C-alpha positions as a Markdown table, in Angstrom:
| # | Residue | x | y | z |
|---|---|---|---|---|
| 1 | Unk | 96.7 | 120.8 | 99.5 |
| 2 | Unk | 97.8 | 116.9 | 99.6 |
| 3 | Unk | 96.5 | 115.2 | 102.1 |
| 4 | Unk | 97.7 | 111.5 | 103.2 |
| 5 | Unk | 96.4 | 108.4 | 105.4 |
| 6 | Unk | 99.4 | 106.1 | 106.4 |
| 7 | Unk | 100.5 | 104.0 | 109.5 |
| 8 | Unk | 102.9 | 106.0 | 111.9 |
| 9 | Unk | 105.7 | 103.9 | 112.7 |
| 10 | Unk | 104.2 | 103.1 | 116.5 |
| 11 | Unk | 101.2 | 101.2 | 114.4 |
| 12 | Unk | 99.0 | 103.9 | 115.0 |
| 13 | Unk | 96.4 | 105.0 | 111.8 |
| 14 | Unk | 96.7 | 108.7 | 111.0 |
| 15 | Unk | 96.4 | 111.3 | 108.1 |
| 16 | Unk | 98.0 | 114.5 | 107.9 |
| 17 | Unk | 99.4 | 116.8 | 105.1 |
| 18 | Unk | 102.1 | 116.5 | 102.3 |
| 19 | Unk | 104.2 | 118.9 | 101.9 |
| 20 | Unk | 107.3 | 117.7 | 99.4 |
| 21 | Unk | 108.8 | 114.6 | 101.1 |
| 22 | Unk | 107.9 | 115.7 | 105.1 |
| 23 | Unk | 104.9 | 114.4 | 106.5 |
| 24 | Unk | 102.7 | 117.2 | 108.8 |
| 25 | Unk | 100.2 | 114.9 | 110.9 |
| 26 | Unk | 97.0 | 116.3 | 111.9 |
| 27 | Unk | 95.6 | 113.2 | 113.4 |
| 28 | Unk | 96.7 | 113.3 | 116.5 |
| 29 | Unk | 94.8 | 116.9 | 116.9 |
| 30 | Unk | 91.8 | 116.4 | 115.2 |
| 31 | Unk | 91.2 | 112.1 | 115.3 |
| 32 | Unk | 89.0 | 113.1 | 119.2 |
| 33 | Unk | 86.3 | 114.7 | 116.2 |
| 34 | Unk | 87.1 | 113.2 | 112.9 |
| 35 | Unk | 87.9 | 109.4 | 113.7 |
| 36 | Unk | 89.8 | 109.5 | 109.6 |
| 37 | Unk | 90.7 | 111.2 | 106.1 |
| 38 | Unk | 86.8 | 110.4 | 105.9 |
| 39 | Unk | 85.2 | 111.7 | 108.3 |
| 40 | Unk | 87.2 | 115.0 | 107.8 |
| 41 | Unk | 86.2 | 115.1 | 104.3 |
| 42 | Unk | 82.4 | 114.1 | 105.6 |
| 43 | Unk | 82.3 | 117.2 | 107.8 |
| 44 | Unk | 83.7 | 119.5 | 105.5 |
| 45 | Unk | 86.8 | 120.2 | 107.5 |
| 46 | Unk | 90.1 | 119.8 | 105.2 |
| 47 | Unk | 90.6 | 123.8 | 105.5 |
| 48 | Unk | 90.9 | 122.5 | 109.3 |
| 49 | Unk | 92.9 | 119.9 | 108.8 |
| 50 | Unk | 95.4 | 122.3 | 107.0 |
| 51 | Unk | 95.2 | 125.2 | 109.8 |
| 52 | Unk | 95.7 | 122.2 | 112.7 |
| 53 | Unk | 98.5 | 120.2 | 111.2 |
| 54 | Unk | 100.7 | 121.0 | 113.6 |
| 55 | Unk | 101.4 | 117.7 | 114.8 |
| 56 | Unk | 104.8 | 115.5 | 114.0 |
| 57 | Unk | 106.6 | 116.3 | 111.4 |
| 58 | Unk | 108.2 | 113.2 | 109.5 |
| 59 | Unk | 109.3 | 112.0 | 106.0 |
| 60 | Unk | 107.3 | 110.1 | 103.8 |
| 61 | Unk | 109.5 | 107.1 | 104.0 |
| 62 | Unk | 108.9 | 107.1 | 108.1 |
| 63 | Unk | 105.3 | 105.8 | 107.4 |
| 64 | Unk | 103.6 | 103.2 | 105.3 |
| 65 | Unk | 101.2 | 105.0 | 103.2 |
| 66 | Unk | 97.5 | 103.8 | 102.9 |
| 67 | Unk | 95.1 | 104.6 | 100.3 |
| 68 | Unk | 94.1 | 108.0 | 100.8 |
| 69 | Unk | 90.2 | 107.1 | 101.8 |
| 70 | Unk | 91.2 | 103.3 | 102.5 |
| 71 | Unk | 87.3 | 103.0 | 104.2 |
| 72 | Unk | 85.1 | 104.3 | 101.7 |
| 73 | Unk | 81.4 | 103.1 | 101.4 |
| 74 | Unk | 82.2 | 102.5 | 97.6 |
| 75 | Unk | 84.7 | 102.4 | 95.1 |
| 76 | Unk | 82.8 | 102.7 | 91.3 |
| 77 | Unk | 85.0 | 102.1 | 88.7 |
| 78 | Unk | 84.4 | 102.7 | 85.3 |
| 79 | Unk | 85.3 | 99.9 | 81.7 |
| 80 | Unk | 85.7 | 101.3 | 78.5 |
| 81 | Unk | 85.9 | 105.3 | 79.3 |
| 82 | Unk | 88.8 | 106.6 | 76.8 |
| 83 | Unk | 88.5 | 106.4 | 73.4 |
| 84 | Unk | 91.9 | 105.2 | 72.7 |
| 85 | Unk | 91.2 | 102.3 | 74.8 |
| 86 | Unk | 87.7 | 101.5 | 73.2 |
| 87 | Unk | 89.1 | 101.8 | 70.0 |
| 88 | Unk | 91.8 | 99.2 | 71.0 |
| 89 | Unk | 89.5 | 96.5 | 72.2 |
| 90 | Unk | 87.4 | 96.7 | 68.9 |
| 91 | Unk | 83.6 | 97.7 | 70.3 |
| 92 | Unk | 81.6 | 100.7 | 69.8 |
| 93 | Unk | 81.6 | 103.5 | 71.8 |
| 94 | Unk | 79.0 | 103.0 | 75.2 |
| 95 | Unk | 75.9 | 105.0 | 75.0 |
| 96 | Unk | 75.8 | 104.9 | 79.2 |
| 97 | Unk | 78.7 | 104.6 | 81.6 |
| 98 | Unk | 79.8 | 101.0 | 82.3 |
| 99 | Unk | 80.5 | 100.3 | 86.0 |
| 100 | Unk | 81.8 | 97.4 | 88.5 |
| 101 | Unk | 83.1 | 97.5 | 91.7 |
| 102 | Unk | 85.7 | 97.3 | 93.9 |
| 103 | Unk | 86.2 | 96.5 | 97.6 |
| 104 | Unk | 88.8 | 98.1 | 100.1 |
| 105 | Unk | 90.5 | 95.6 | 100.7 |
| 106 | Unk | 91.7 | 94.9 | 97.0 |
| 107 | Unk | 93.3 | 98.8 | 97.1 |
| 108 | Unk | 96.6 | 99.6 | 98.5 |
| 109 | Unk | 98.9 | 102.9 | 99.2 |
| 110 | Unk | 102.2 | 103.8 | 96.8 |
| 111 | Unk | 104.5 | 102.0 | 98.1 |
| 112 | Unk | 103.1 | 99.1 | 98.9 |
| 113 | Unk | 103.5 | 95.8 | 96.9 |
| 114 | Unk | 100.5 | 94.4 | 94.6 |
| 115 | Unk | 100.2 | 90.8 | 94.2 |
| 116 | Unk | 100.0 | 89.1 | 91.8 |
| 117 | Unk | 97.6 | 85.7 | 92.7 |
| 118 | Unk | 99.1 | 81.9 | 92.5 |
| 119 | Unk | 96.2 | 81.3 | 90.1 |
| 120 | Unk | 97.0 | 83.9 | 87.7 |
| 121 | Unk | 99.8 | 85.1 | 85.3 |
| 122 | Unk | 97.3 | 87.7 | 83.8 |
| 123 | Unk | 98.2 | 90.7 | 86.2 |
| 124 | Unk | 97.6 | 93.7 | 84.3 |
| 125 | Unk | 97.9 | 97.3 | 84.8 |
| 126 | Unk | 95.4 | 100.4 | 84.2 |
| 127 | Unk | 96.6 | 103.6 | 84.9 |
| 128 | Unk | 93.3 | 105.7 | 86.1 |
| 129 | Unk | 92.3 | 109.5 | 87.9 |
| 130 | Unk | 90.2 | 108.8 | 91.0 |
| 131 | Unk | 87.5 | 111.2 | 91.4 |
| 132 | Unk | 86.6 | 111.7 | 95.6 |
| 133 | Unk | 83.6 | 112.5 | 96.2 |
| 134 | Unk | 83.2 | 115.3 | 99.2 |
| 135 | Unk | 79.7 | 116.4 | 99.6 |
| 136 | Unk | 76.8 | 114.0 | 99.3 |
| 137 | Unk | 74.4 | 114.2 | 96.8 |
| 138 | Unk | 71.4 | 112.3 | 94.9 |
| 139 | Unk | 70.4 | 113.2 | 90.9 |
| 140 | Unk | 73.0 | 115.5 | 91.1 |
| 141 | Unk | 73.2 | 117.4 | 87.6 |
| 142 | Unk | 76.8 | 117.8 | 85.6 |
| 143 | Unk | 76.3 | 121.6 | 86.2 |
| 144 | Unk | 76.6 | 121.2 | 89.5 |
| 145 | Unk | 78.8 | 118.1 | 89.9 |
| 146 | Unk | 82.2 | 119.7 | 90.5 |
| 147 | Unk | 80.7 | 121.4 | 94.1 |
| 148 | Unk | 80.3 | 117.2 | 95.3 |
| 149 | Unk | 84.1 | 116.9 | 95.1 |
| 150 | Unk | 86.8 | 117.0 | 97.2 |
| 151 | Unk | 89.7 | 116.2 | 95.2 |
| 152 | Unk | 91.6 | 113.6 | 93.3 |
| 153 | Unk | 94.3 | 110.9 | 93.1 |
| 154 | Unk | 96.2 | 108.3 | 91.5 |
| 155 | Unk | 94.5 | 104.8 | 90.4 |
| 156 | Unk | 95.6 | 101.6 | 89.5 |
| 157 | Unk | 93.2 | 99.2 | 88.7 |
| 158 | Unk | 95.4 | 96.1 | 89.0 |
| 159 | Unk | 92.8 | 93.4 | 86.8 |
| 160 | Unk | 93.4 | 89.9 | 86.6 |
| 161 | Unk | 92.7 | 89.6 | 83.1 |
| 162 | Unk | 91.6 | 85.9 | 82.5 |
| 163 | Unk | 89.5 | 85.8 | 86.0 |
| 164 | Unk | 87.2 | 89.2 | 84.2 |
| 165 | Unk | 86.8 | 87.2 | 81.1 |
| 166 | Unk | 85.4 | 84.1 | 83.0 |
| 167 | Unk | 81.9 | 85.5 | 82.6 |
| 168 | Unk | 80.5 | 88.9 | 81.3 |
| 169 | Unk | 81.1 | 90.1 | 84.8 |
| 170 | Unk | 84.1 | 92.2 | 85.6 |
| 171 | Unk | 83.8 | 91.5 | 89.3 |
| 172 | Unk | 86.5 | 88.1 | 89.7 |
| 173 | Unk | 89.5 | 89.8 | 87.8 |
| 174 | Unk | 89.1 | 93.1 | 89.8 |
| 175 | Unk | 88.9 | 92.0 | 93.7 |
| 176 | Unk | 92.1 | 90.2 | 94.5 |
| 177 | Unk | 93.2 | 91.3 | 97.5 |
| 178 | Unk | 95.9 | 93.7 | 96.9 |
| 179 | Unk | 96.0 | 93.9 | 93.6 |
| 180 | Unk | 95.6 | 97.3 | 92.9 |
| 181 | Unk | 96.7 | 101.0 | 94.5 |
| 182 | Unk | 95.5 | 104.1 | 94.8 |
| 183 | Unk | 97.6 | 107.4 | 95.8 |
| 184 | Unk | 100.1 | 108.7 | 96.9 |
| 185 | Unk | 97.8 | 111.3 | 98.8 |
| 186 | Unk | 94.9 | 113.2 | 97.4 |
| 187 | Unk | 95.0 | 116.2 | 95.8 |
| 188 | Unk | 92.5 | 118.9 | 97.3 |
| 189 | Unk | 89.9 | 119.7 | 93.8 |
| 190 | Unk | 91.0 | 123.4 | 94.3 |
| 191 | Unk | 94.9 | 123.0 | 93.9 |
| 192 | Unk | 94.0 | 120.1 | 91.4 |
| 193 | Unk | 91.6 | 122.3 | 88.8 |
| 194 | Unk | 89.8 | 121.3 | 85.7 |
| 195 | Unk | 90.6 | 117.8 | 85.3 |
| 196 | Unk | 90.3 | 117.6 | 81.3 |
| 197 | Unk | 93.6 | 120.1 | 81.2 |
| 198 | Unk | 95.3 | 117.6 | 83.0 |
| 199 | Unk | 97.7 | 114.2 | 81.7 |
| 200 | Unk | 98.3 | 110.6 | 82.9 |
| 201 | Unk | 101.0 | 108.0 | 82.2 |
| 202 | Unk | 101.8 | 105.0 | 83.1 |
| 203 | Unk | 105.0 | 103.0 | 82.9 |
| 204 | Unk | 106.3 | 99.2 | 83.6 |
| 205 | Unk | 109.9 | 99.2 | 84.6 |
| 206 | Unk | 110.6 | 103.3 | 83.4 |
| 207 | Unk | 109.1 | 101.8 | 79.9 |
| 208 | Unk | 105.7 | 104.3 | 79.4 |
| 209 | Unk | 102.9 | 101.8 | 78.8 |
| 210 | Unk | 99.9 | 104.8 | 78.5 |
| 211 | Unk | 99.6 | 108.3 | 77.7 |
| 212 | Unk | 96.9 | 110.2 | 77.7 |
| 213 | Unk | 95.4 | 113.9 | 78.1 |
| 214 | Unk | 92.6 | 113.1 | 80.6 |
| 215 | Unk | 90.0 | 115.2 | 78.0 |
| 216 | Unk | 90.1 | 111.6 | 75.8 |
| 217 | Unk | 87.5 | 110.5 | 78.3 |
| 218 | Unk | 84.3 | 109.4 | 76.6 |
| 219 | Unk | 82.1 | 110.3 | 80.0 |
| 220 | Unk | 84.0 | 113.3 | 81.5 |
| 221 | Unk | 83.6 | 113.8 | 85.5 |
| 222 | Unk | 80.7 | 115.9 | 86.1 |
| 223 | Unk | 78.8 | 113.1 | 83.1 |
| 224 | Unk | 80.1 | 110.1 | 85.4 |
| 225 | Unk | 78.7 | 112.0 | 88.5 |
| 226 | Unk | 75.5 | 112.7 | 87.3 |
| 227 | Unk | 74.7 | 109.0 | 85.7 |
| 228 | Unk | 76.1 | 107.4 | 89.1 |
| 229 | Unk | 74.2 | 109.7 | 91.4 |
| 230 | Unk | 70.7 | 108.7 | 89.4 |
| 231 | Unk | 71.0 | 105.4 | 90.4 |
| 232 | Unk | 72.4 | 105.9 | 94.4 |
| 233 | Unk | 73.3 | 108.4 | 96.3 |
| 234 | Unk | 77.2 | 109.3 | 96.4 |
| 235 | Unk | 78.4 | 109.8 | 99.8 |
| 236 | Unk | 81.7 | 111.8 | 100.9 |
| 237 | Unk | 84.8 | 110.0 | 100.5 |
| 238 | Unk | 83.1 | 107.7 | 97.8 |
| 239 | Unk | 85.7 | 107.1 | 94.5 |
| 240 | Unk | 84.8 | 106.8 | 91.5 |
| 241 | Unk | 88.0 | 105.5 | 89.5 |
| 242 | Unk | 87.6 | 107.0 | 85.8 |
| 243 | Unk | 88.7 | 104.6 | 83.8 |
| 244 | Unk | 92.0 | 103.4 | 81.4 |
| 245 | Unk | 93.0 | 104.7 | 78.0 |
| 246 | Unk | 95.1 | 102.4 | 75.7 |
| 247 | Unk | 98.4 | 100.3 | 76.4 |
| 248 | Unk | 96.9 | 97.8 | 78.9 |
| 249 | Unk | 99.0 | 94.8 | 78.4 |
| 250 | Unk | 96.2 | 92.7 | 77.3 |
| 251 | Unk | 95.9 | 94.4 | 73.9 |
| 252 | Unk | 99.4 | 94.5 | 73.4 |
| 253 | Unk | 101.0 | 92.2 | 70.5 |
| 254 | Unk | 102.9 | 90.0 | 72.3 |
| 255 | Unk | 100.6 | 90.4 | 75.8 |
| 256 | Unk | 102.6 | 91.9 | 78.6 |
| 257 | Unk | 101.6 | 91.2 | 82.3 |
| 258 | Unk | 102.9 | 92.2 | 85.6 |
| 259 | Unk | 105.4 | 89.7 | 87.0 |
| 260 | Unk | 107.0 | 90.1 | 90.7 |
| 261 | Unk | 110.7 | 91.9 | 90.7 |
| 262 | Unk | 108.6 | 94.8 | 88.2 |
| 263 | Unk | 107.5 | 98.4 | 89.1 |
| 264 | Unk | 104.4 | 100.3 | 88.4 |
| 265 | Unk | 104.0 | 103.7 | 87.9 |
| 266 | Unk | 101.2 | 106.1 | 87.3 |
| 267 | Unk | 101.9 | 110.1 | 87.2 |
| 268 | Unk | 99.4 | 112.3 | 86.5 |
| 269 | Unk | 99.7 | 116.1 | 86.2 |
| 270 | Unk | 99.4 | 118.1 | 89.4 |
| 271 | Unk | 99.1 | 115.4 | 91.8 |
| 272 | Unk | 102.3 | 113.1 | 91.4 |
| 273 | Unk | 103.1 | 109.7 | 91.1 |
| 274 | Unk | 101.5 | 106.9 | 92.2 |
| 275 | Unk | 104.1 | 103.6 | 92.5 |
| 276 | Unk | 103.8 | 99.6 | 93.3 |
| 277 | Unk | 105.9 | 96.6 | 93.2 |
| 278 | Unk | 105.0 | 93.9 | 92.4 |
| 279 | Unk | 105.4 | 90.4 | 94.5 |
| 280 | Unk | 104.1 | 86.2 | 94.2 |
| 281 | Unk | 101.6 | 85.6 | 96.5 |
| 282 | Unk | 103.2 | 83.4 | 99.5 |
């Protein structure tokens, strides 16, 4: 199942269920118990939500499509997790997961525009899986991490490149406000399946920028899972953003960076594809 928060054309916030390019809207049946995508996911209701989307039927291109879980407590996204990409940058291999964060309010839908900042020209792109989390859980072992999930989506971690090198801290080049996506819906973890047998590309402009089998990750999901959880407890609809492999434009030989008029994709295998444009900040 693919399930979708978006802005109905009357302004009203909604989710509902994908199927091809018409939109099946459940909010309007279920929002008196389950205020969002959220809280759906927090009761353990998305069979629900598939049995009561019986509401409006539209087309994709009717509504402006937000992040799938564009409210979650906490978005943990994770540096240096394929090898390719480790390998490019020159370091070692990490003997522990290395995490930042991101706020909500730096994340948009597919097909929305990113920004790129007045202060930078360094707008990068990292194609990335999104883990959701869907039931809550604290020291939660990799044997059992796959039951705390509720599916998966596209991620973009949009970095301003020379803002993250102004100090050790990734924090500055990984906030601006719209300047990075996640979507187009999520992708229930049943219909999705073992994530390592799964693919991701990116491309700039139809040109592919990354490929990768998603089984290069150094930390797989159910490793990330269990070393977040240890520290604080995950909480449904928390995402956890994997990580990029190689082809970032920072790396590349000459550098290649974002610019407005360009287009950003990232497809991954049994979910879809996850697109942007990009515009100047006004």
């Amino acid at each position: 199942m693919r399930v979708c928060s978006y802005i109905m054309p009357n302004g009203t916030r909604s989710y509902g269920i994908a199927d091809g390019e018409t939109l099946i809207d459940a909010g309007e049946a279920l929002r008196g118990r389950y205020a969002d995508l959220r809280a759906v996911i927090a009761a353990g209701a998305l069979a629900e939500l598939g049995k009561d989307a019986g509401g409006e039927r539209m087309t994709l291109s009717d509504v402006t499509l937000l992040s799938p879980i564009p409210n979650p407590d906490k978005i943990l996204c994770i540096g240096l997790n394929y090898m390719t990409h480790i390998k490019e940058t020159g370091r070692e291999a990490p003997k522990k997961p290395s995490i930042f964060t991101r706020y909500p309010s730096s994340v948009v839908g597919h097909g929305v525009d990113l920004v790129r900042p007045k202060v930078s020209d360094w707008f990068d792109f990292e194609g990335e899986l999104a883990v959701v989390i869907g039931k809550p859980g604290r020291a939660i072992s990799a044997a059992n991490a796959y039951a705390h999930v509720a599916g998966y989506s596209c991620f973009n971690d949009g970095s301003i490149r020379d803002f993250q090198r102004h100090t050790t801290q990734f924090w500055a080049g990984k906030n601006f406000d719209r300047s990075g996506s996640m979507g187009p819906w999520l992708v229930t973890a049943d219909a999705f399946g073992d994530p390592a047998a799964q693919s991701m590309e990116t491309r700039l402009n139809g040109e592919v920028m990354q490929s990768t089998p998603i089984s290069d990750l150094a930390f797989d999901v159910p490793a990330l899972i269990e070393y977040i959880s240890t520290v604080i407890e995950l909480l449904p609809g928390d995402i956890i953003a994997t990580g990029t492999p190689s082809g970032v434009g920072l790396f590349r030989e000459p550098k290649l960076f974002m610019k407005a008029g360009d287009r950003v994709e990232v497809e991954i295998s049994g979910i879809g594809t996850l697109a942007n444009s990009i515009v100047d900040e006004g």
